[in-house]
mmCIF file of C-alpha atoms in Angstrom:
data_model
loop_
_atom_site.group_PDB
_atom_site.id
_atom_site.type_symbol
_atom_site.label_atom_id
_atom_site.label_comp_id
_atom_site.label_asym_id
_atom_site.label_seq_id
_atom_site.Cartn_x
_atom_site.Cartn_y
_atom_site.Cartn_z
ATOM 1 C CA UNK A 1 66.625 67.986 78.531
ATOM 2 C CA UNK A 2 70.079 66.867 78.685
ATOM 3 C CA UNK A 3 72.352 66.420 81.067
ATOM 4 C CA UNK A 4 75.431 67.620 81.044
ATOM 5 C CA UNK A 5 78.499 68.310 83.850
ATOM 6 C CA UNK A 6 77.937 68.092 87.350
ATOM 7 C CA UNK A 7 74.771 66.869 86.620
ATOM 8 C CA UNK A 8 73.167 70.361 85.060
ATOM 9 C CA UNK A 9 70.604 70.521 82.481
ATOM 10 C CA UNK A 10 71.101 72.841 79.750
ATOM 11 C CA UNK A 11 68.460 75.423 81.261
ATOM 12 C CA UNK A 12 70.812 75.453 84.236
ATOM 13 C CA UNK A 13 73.989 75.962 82.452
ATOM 14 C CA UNK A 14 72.010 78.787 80.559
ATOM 15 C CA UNK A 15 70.491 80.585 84.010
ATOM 16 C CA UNK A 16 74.339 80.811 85.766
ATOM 17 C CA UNK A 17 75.780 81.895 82.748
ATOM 18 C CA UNK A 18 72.630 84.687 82.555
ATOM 19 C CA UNK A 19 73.508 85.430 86.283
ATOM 20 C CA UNK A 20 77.050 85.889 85.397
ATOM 21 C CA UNK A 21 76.856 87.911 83.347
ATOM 22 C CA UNK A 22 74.363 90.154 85.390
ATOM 23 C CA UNK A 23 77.229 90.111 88.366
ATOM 24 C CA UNK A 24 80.058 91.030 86.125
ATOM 25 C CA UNK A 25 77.466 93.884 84.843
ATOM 26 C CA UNK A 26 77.041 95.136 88.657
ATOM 27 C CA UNK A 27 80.659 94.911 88.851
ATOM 28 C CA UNK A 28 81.584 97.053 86.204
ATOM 29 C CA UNK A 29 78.810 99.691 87.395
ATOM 30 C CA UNK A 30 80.044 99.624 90.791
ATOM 31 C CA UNK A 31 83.945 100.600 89.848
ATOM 32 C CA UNK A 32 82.696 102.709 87.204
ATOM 33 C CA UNK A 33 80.738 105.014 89.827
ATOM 34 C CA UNK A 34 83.598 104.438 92.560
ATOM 35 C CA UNK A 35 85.869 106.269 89.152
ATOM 36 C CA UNK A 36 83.316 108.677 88.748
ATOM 37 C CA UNK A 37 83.269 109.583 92.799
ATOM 38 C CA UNK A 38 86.969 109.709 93.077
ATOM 39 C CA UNK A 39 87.608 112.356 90.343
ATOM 40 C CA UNK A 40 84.724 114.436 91.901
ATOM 41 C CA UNK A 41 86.442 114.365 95.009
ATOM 42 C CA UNK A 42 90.053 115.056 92.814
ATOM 43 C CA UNK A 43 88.192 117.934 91.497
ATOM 44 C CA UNK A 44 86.746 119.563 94.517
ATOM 45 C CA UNK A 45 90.635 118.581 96.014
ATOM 46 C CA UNK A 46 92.317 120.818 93.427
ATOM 47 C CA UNK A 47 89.542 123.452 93.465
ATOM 48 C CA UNK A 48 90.244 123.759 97.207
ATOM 49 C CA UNK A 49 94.085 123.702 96.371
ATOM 50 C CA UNK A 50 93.678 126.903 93.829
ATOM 51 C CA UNK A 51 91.571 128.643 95.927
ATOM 52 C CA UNK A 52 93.326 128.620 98.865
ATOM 53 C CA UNK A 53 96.707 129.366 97.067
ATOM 54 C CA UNK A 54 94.952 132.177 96.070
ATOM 55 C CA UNK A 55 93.855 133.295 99.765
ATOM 56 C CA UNK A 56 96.955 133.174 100.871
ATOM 57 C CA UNK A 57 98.614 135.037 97.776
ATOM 58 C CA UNK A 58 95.946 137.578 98.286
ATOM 59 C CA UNK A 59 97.302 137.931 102.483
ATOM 60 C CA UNK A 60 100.393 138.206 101.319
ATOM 61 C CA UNK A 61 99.790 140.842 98.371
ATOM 62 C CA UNK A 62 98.146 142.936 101.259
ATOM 63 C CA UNK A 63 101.109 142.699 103.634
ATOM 64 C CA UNK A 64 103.220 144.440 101.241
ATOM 65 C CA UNK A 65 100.939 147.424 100.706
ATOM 66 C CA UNK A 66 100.898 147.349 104.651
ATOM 67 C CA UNK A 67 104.471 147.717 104.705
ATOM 68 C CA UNK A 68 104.482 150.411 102.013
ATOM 69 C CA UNK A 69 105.409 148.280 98.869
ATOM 70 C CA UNK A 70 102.620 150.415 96.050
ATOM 71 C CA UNK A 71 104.114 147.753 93.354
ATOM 72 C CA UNK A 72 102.069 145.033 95.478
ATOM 73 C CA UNK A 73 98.838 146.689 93.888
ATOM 74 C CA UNK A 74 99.395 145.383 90.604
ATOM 75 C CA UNK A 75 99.790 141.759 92.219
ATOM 76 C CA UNK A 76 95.829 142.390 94.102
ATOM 77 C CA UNK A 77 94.519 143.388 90.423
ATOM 78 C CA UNK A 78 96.166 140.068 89.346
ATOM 79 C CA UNK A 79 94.249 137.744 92.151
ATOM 80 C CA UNK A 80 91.479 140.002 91.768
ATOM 81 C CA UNK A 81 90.737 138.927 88.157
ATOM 82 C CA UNK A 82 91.670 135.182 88.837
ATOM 83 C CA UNK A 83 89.396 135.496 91.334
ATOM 84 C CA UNK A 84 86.207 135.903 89.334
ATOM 85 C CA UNK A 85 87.062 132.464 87.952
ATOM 86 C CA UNK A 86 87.896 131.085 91.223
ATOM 87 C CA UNK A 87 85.039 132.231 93.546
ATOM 88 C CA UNK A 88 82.759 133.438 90.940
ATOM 89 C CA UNK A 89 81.377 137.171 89.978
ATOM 90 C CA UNK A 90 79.619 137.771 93.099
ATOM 91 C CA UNK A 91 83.029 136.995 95.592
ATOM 92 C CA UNK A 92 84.998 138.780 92.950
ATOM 93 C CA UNK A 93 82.895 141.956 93.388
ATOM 94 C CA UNK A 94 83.066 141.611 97.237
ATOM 95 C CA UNK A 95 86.950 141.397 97.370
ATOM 96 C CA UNK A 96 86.878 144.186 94.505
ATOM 97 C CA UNK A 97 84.489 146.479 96.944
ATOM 98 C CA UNK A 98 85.093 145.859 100.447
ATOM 99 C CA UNK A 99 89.027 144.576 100.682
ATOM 100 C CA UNK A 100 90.708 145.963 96.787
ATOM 101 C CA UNK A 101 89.320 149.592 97.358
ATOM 102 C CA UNK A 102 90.549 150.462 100.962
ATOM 103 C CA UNK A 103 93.934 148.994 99.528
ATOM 104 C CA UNK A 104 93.945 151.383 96.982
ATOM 105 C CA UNK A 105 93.204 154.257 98.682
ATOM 106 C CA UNK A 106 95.877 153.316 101.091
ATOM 107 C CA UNK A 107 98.207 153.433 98.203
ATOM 108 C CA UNK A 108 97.005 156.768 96.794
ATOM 109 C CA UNK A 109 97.157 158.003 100.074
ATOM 110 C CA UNK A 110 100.973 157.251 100.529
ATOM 111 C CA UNK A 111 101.949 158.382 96.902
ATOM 112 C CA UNK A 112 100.307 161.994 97.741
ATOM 113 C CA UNK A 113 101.781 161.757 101.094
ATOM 114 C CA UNK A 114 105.491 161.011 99.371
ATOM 115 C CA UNK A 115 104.516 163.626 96.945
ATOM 116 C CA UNK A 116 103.333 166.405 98.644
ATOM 117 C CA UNK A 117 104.950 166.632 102.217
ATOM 118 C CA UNK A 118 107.031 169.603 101.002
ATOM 119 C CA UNK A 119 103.859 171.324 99.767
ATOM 120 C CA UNK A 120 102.891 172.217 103.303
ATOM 121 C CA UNK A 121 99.737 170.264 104.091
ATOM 122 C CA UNK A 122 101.292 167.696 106.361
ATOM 123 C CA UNK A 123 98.710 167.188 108.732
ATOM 124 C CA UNK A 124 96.362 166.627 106.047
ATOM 125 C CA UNK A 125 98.098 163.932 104.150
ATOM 126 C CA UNK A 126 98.992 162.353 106.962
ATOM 127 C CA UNK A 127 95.235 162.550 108.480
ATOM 128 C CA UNK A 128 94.409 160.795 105.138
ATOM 129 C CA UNK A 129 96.534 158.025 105.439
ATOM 130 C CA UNK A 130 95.856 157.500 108.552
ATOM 131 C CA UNK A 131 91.920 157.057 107.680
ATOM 132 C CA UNK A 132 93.011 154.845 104.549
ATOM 133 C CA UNK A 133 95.464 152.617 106.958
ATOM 134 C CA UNK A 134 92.506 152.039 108.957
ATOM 135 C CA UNK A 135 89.971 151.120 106.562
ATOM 136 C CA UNK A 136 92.773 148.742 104.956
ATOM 137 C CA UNK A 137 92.968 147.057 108.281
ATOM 138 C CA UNK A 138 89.277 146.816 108.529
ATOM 139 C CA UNK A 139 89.429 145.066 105.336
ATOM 140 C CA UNK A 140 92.009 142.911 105.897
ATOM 141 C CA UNK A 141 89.739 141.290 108.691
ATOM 142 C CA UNK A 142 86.849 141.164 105.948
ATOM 143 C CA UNK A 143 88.847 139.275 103.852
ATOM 144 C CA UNK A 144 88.675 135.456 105.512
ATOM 145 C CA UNK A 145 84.915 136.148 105.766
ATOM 146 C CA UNK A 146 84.424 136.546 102.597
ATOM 147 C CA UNK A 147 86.172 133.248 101.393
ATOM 148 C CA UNK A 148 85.763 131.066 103.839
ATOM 149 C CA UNK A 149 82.274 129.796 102.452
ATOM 150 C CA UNK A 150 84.055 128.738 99.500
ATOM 151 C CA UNK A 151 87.550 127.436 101.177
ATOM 152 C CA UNK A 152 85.031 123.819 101.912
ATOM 153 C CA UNK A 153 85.561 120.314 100.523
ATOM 154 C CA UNK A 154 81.992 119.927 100.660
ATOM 155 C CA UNK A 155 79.911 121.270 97.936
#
């Protein structure tokens, strides 16, 4: 064996450089997963953003047809169909069922009401809309429910 700086043999030269190399390997690994962890949190970041954006789109789509705007309907078809890719099938179905349909009976119910009133049937139309503003109401306090399971930055 020879000797070489600081009094190192050739073998030890040869093991430091091995552990180097081995460190610099764990190195790389490490900020390659601490990468890897940061755009899963980025991803689950924007995934929150879109949903919620589209939670509170939804509220607002809803006020309108409270306040007698029928043109917000197409707006709830809109967020309905992002939806699906949003929250999945199985929420899209849900908002489609038990907070879309009440909606758009409401807004049936005040076209034949604006339609009609001169027929003579007053009491009916307005019983119906009455019923429909209800169940609209209903499902406006169905909708959080539904979405907050998903509105989570842990998955």
């Amino acid at each position: 064996m020879v000797e070489t700086v600081w009094g190192m043999t050739d073998l030890q030269i040869k093991l430091f450089t091995a552990i180097g190399q081995i460190l610099v390997a764990i190195a790389v690994g490490f900020i390659a997963w601490r990468q890897w962890s940061t755009a899963r949190n980025k991803l689950k970041a924007d995934l929150f953003d879109r949903r919620y954006s589209l939670y509170v789109d939804f509220l607002r789509a809803l006020n309108r047809l409270h306040g007698g705007d029928a043109d917000a309907m197409r707006e709830v078809q809109r967020i309905l169909a992002e939806s699906r890719w949003l929250y999945g099938e199985k929420v899209a179905d849900k908002l489609r069922k038990e907070v879309a349909n009440p909606f758009q009976e409401l807004v049936a119910s005040m076209d034949a009401r604006r339609k009609q009133a001169a027929a003579g049937n007053e009491e009916e139309l307005k019983a119906r809309y009455q019923a429909a503003l209800g169940a609209a109401s209903k499902a406006t306090l169905v909708l959080p429910t539904i979405v907050a399971p998903h509105l989570t930055l842990q998955h």
